[in-house]
Short mmCIF file of C-alpha atoms and ligand atoms in Angstrom, two decimals:
data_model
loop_
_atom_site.label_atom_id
_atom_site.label_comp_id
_atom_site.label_asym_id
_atom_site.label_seq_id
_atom_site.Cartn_x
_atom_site.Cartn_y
_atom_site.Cartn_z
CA UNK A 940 12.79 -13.16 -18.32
CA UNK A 941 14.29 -11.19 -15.62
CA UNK A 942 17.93 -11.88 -14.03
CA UNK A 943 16.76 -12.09 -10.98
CA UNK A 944 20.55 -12.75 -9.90
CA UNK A 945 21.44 -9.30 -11.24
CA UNK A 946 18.58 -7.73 -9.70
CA UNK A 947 19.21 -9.41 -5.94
CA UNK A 948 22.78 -7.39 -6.31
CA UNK A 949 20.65 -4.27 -6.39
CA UNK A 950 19.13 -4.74 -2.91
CA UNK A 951 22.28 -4.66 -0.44
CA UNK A 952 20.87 -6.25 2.53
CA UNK A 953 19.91 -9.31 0.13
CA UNK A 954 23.19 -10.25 0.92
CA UNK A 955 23.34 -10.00 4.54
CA UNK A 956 23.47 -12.73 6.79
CA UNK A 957 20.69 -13.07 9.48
CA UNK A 958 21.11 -15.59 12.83
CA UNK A 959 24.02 -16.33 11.00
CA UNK A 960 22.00 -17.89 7.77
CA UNK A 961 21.58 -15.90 4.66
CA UNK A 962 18.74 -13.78 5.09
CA UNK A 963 15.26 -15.16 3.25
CA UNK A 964 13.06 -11.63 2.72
CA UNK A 965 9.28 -12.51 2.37
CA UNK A 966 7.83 -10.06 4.66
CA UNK A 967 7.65 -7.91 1.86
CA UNK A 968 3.89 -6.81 2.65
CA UNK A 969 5.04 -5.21 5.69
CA UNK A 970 7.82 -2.89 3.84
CA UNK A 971 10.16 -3.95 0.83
CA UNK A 972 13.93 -3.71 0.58
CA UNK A 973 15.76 -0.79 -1.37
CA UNK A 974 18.09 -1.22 -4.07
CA UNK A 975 21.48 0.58 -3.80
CA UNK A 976 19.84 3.40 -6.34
CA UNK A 977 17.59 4.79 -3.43
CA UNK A 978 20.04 4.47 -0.72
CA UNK A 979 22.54 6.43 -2.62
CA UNK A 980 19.97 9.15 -3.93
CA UNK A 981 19.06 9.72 -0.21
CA UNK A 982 22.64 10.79 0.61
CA UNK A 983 23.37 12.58 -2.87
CA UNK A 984 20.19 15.02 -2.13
CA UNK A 985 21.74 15.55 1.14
CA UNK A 986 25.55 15.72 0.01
CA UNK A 987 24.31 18.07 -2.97
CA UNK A 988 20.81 19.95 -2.82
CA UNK A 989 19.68 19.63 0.96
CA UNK A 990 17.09 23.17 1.18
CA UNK A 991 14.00 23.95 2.23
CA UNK A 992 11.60 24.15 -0.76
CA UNK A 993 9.31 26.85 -2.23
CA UNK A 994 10.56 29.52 0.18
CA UNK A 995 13.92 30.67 -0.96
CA UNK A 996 15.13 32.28 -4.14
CA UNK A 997 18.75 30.81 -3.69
CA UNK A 998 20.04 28.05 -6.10
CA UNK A 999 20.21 25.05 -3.51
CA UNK A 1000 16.51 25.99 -2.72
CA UNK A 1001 15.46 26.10 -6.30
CA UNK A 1002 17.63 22.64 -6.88
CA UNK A 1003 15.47 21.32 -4.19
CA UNK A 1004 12.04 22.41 -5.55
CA UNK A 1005 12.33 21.36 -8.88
CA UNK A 1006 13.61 17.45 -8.01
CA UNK A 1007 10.80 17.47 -5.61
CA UNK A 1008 8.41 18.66 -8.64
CA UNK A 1009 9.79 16.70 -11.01
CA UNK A 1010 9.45 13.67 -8.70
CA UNK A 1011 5.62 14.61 -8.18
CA UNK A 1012 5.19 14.44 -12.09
CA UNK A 1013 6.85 11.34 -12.61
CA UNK A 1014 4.21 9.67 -9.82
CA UNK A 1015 1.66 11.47 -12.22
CA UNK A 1016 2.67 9.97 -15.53
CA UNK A 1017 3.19 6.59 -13.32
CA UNK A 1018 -0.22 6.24 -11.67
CA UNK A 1019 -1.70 8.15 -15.01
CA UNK A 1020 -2.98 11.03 -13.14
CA UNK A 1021 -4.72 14.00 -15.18
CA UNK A 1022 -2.71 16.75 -13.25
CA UNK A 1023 0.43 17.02 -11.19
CA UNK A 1024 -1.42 18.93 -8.71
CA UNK A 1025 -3.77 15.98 -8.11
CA UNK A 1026 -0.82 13.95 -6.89
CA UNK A 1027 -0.49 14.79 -3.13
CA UNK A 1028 2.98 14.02 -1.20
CA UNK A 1029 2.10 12.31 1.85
CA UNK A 1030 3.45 9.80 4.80
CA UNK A 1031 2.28 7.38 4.07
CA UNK A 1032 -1.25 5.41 3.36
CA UNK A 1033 -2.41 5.89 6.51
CA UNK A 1034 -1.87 9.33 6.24
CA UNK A 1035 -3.67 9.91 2.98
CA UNK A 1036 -6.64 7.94 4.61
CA UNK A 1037 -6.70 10.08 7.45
CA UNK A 1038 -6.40 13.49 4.86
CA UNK A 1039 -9.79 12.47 3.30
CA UNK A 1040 -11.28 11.08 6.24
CA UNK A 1041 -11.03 14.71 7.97
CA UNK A 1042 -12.14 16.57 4.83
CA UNK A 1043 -15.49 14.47 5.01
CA UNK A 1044 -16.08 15.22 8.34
CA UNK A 1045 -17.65 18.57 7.08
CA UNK A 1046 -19.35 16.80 3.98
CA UNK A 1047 -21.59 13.95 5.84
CA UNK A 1048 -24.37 13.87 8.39
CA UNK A 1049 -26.23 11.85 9.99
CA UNK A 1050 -27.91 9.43 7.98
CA UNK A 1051 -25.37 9.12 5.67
CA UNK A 1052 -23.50 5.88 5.05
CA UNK A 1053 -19.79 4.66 4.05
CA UNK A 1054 -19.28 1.23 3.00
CA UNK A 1055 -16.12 -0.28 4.21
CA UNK A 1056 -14.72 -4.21 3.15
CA UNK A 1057 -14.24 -6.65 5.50
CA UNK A 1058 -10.73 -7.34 4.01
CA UNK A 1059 -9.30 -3.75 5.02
CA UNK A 1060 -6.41 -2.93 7.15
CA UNK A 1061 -6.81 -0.76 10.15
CA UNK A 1062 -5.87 2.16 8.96
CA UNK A 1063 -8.58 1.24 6.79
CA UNK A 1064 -11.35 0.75 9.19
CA UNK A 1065 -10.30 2.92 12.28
CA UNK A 1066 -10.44 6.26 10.34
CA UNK A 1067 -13.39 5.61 8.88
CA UNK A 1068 -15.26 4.51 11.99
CA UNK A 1069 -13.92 7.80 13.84
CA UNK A 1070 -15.54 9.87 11.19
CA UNK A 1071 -18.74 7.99 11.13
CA UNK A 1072 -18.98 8.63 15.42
CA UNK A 1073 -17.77 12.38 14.78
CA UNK A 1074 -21.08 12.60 11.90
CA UNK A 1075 -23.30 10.33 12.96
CA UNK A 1076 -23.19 8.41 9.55
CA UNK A 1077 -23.33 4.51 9.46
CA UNK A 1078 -20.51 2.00 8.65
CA UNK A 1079 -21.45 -0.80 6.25
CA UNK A 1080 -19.50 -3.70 6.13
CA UNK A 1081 -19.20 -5.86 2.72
CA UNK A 1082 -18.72 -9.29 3.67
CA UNK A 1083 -16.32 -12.47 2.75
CA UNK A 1084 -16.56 -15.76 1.42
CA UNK A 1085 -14.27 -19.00 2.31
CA UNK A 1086 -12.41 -18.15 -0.31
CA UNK A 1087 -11.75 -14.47 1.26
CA UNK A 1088 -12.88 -13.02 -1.58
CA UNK A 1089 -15.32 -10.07 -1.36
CA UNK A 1090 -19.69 -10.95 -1.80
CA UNK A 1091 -20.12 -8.85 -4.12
CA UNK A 1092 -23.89 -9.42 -4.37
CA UNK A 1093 -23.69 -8.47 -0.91
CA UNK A 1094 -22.21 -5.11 -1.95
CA UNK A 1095 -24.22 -4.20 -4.99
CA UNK A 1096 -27.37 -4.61 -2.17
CA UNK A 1097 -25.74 -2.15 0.47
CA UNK A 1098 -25.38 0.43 -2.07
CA UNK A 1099 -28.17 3.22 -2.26
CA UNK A 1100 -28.60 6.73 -2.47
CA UNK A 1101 -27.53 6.94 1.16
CA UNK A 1102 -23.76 5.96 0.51
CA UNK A 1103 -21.33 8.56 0.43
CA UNK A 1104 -18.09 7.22 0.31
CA UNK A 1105 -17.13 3.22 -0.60
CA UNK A 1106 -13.24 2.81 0.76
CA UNK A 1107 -11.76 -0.98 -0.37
CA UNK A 1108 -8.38 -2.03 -0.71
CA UNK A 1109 -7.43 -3.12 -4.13
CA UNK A 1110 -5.00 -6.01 -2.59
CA UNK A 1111 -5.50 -7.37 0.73
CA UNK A 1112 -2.77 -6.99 2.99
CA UNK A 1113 -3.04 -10.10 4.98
CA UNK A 1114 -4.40 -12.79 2.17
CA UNK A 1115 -3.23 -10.67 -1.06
CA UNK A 1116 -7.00 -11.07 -2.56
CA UNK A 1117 -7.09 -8.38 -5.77
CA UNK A 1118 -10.19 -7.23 -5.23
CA UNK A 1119 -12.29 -5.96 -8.66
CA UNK A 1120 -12.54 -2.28 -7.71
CA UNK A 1121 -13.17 -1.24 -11.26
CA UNK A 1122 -16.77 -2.65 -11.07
CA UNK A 1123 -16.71 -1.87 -7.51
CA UNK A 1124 -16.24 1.90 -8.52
CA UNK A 1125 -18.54 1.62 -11.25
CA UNK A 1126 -21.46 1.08 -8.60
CA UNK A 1127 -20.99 3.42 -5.93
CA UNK A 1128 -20.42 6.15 -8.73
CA UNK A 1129 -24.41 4.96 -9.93
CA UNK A 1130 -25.24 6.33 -6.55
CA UNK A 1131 -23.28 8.99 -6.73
CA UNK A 1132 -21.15 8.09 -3.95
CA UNK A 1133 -16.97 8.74 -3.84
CA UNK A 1134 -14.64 5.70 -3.77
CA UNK A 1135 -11.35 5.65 -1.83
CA UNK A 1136 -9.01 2.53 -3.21
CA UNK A 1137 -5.98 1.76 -0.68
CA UNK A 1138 -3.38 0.68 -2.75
CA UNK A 1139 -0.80 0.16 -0.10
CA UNK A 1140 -0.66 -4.03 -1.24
CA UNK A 1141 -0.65 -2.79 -5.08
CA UNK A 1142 1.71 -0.90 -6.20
CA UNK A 1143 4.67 -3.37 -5.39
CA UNK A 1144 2.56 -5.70 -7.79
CA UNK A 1145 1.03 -3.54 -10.54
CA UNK A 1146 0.84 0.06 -12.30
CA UNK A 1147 -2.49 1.55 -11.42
CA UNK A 1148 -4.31 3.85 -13.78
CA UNK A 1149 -6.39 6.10 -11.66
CA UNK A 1150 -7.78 7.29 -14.60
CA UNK A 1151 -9.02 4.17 -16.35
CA UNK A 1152 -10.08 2.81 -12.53
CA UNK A 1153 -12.27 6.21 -12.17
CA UNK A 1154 -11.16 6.26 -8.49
CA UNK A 1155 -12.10 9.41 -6.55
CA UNK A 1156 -9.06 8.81 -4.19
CA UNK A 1157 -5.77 6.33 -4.40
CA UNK A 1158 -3.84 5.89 -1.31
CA UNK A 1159 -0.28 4.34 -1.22
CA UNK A 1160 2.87 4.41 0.51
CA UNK A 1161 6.65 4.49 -1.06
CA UNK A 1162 8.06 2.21 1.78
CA UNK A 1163 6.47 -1.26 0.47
CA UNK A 1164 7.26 -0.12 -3.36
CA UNK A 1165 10.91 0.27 -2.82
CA UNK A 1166 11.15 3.37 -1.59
CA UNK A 1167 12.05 5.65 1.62
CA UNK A 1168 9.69 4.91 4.90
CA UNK A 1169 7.61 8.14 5.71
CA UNK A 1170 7.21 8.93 2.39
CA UNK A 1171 3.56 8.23 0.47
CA UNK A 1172 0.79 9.68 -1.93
CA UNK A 1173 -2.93 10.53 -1.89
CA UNK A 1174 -4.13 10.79 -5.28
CA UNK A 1175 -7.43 12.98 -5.43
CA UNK A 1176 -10.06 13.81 -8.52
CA UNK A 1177 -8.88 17.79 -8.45
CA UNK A 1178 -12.77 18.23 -8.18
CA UNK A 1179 -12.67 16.47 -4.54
CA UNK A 1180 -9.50 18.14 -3.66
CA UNK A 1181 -11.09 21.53 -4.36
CA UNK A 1182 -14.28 20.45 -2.70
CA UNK A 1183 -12.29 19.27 0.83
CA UNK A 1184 -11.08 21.48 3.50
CA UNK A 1185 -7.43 21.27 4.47
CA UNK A 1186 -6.26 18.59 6.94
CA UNK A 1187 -3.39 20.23 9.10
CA UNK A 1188 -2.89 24.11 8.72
CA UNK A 1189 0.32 25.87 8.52
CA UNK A 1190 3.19 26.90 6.57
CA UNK A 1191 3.24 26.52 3.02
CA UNK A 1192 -0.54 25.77 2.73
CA UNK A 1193 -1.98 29.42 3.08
CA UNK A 1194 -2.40 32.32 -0.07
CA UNK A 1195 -2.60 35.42 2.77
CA UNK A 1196 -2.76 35.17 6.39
CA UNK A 1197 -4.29 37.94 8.84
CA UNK A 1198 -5.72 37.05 11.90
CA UNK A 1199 -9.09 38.08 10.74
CA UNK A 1200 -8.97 35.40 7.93
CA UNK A 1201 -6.64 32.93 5.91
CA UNK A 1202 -6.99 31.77 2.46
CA UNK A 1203 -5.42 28.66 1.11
CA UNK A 1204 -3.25 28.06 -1.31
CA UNK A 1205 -4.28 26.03 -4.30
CA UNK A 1206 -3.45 22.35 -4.62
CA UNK A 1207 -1.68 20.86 -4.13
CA UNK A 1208 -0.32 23.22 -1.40
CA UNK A 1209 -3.37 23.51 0.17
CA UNK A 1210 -2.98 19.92 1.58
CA UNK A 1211 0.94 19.90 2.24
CA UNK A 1212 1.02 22.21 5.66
CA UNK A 1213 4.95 22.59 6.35
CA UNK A 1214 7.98 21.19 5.32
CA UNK A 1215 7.79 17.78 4.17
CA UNK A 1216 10.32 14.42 4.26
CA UNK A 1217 11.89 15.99 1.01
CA UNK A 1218 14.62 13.71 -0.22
CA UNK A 1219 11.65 11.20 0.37
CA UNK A 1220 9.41 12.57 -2.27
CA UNK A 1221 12.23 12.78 -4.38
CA UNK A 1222 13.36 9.44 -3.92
CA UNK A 1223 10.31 7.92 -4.17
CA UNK A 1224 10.24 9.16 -7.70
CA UNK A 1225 14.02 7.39 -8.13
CA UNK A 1226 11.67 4.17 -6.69
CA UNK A 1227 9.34 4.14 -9.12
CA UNK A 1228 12.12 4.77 -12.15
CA UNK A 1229 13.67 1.53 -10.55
CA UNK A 1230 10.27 -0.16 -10.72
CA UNK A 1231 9.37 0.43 -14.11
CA UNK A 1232 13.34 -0.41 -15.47
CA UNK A 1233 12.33 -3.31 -14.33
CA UNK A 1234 9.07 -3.81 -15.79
CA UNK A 1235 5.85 -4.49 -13.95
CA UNK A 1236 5.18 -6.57 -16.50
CA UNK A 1237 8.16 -8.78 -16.11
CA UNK A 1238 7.47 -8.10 -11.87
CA UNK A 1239 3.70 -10.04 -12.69
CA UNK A 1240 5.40 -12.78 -14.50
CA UNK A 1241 8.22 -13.74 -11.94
CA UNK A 1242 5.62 -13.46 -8.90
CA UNK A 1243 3.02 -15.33 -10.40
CA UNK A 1244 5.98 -18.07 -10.62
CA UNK A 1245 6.72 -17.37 -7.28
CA UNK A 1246 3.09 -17.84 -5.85
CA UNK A 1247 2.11 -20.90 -7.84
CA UNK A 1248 5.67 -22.81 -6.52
CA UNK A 1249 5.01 -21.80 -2.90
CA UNK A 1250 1.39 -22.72 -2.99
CA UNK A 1251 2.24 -26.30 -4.33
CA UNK A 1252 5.02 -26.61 -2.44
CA UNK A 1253 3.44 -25.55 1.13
CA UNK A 1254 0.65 -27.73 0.42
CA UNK A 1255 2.54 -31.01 0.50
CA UNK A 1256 2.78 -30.56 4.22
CA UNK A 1257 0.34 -32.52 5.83
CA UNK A 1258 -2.03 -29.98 8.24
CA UNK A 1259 -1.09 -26.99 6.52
CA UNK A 1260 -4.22 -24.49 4.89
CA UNK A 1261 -4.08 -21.49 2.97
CA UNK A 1262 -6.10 -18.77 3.58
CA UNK A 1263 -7.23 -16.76 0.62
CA UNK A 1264 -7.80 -19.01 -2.59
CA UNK A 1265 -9.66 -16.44 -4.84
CA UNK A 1266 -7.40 -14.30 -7.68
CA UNK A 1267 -4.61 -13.03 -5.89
CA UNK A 1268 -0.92 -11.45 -5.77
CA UNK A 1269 2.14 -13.06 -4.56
CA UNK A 1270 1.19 -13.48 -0.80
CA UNK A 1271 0.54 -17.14 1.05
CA UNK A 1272 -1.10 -16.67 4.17
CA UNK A 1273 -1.39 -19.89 5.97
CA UNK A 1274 -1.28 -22.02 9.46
CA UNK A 1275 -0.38 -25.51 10.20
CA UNK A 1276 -2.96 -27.29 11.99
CA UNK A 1277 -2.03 -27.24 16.02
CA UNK A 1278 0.97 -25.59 15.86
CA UNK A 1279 0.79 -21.08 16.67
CA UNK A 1280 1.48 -18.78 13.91
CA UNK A 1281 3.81 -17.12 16.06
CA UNK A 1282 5.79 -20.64 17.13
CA UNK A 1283 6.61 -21.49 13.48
CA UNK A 1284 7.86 -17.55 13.15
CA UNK A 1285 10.41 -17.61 15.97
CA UNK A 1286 11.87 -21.16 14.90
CA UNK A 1287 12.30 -20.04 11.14
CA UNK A 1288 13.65 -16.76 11.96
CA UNK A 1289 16.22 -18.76 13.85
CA UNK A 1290 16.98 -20.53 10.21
CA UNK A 1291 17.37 -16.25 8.66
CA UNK A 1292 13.75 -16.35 7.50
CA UNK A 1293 11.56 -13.61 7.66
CA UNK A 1294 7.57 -13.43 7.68
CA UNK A 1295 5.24 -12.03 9.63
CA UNK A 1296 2.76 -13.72 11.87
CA UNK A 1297 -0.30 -11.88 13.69
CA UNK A 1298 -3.34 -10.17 12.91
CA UNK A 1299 -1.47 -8.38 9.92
CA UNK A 1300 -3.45 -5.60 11.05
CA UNK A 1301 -6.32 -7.14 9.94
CA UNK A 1302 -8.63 -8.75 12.75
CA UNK A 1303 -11.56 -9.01 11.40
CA UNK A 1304 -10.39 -11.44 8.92
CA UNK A 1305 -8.74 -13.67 11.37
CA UNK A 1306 -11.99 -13.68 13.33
CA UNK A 1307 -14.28 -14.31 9.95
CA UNK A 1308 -11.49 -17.80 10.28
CA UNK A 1309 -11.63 -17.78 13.65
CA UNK A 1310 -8.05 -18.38 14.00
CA UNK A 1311 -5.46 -15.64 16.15
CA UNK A 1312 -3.82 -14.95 12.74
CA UNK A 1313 -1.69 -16.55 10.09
CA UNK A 1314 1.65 -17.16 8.78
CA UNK A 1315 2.16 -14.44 5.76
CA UNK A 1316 4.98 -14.80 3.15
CA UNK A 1317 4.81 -12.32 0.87
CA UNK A 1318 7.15 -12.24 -2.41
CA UNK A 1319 8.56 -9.82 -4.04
CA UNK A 1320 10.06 -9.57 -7.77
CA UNK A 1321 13.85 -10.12 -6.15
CA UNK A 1322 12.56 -13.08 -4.04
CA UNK A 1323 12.92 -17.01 -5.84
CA UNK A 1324 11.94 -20.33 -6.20
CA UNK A 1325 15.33 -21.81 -4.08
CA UNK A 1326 14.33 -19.19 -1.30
CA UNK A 1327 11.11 -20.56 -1.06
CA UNK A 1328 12.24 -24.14 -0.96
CA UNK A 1329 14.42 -23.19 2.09
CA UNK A 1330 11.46 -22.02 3.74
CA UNK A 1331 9.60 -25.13 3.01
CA UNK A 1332 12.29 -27.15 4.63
CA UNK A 1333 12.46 -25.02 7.70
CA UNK A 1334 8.36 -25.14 8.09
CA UNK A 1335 8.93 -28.91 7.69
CA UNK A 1336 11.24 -29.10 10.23
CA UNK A 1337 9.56 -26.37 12.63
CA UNK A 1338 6.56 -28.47 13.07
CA UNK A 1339 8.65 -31.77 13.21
CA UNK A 1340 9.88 -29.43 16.06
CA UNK A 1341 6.76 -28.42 17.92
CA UNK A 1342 4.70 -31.35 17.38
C1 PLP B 1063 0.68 -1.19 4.94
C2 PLP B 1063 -0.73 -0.94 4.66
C3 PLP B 1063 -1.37 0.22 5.11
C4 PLP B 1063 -0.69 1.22 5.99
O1 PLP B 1063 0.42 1.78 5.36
P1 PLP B 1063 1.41 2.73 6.19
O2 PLP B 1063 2.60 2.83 5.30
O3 PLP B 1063 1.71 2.02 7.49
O4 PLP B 1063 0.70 4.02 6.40
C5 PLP B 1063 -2.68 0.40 4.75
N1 PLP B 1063 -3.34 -0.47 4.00
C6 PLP B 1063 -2.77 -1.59 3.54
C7 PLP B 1063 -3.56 -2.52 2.68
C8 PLP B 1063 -1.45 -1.87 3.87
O5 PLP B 1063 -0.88 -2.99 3.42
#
């Protein structure tokens, strides 16, 4: 069992006070807290090693370039990639979407189709849907049930030998649904299409294998596992990485450049055009060593705890309903019947309680409920069981409040 006492001393800000009430974190979908370890790494790379990277042969640049290397590696042995080189620094998850989307845009015409979920994120949908009106390929949609869990049915009959890419999130971001992308993967690679998984709402949660999933592409960012904001990977099959053109040209991602013609640099180069958030990469890799001192398997246990108290206890007020029943990760999304999202959000928030309310970037699911959007607490491994009881109380009160 974890300590979780032990571990909330990690995270500074756990011990702030917000509206002048101990702060209650659960809006831990929308970016996670950082433990003392990654605050102080970002100022040690800057007190010690700060350099520009692969360009100079002095020491501090050298310094620099191997803890950014070594940091890429350890995300490979994390997320069990076959090659370093595979393992692409990015932004962010939005980023790596957008780095694939572009490289398609020469690979698909008109015709062609990519299959999309109903349960993505924006930055799930929008890229795809730009590439689709730059190629004149179709955008399929795979529809939801009640439950908001994927029809799969429904997806095994859009496949065919016209798909060229599937793109799914393996966790929703709004309802925390873990959707079962190894089977999903297992399809579109029968039609010989590629799969994009956005991992953004997984890799708080769980460890992914890319190899084991098969996954052509796996998109995440470091901000909602712990680490830096603006810091993120794209993991690509070194096959698709070869086969894609670059996304943004510049320095650092060119072998020779004359003005008649530039080659590119080999990967992962080719795809990281000038200088990137540096201490981020490397202290996403001092992220990931937290996460896994930790344990993810220890992380599953405690959440799961977390989720089944805060499910029972939301329940016993009268009104309220939870959206998203299926097999899913510590996230409650919810609304009380009458009463705004966004009203219950302001009045706990008030009380030092944070969650987000909205859309969660996610509108199509809030108009499959037809509701404006939900109430979203989402737990994390440093979150517990007396937290959630406070927010309980303040719900119970809010709606005493506003009804
Ligand atoms: C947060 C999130 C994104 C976007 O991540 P950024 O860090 O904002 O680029 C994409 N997909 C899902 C499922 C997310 O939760």
């Amino acid at each position: 069992m974890l300590d979780i006492q032990k571990i909330r001393a990690d995270f500074p800000i756990l011990s702030e006070k917000v509206n002048g009430k101990p702060l209650v974190y659960f809006d831990n979908g929308a970016t996670s807290q950082k433990p003392q370890v990654v605050i102080d790494a970002i100022a040690k790379y800057y007190q010690e090693i700060n350099a520009n990277i692969h360009r100079g042969v002095h020491t501090l640049s050298q310094l620099a370039t191997d803890a950014y290397e070594i940091s890429r590696v350890k995300i490979q042995h994390h997320i069990n990639a076959k090659f370093s080189h595979e393992v692409l620094f990015t932004s962010g998850t939005t980023h790596g979407i957008n780095l694939v989307t572009n490289g398609f845009a020469s690979i698909l015409k008109p015709g062609d189709e990519v299959i999309v979920s109903s349960l993505e994120h924006h930055s799930n949908i929008v890229p795809w849907q730009m590439l689709c009106e730059k190629t004149g390929a179709t955008l399929k949609v795979i529809p939801m049930n009640e439950e908001g869990e994927l029809i799969i049915e429904a997806y095994d009959a859009l496949l065919s030998e016209k798909t060229k890419v599937v793109t799914v999130n393996h966790i929703s971001n709004a309802l925390g649904i873990i959707n079962p992308i190894k089977y999903m993967i297992e399809k579109a690679h029968a039609v010989g299409a590629a799969v994009l998984i956005d991992g953004a709402q997984a890799v708080p949660h769980l460890k992914p294998d890319v190899q084991d999933l098969d996954c052509d592409f796996y998109a995440f960012s470091g901000h909602k596992m712990c680490g830096p904001t603006g810091t993120g990977i794209l993991y690509g099959k070194e096959e698709w990485l070869n086969k894609l053109p670059p996304y943004q040209g510049g320095g650092e991602m060119i072998k020779e450049v004359t003005f008649e013609k530039t080659t590119y640099a080999d990967l992962p180069h080719k795809f990281e055009a000038g200088t990137p958030n540096i201490a981020g990469g490397i202290v996403l890799g001092t992220a990931v060593d937290y996460l896994n001192h930790i344990g993810f398997h220890n992380i599953h246990q405690h959440e799961t705890h977390l989720l089944q108290h805060a499910t029972k206890r939301l329940l016993e007020i009268e009104g309220l309903k939870i959206y998203g029943t299926g097999n899913k990760a510590s996230v409650v999304s919810f609304n009380i019947d009458g009463i705004h999202p966004y009203d219950i959000g302001s009045i706990i928030d008030k009380l030092g309680i944070a969650v987000r309310t909205g859309h969660h970037c996610a509108q199509p699911i809030m108009n499959f409920f037809c509701i404006p959007g939900t109430i979203r607490a989402s737990f994390s491994f440093y979150n517990t069981k007396e937290e959630i009881d406070i927010m309980v109380e303040a719900i119970k009160k809010a709606k005493a409040m506003l009804s």
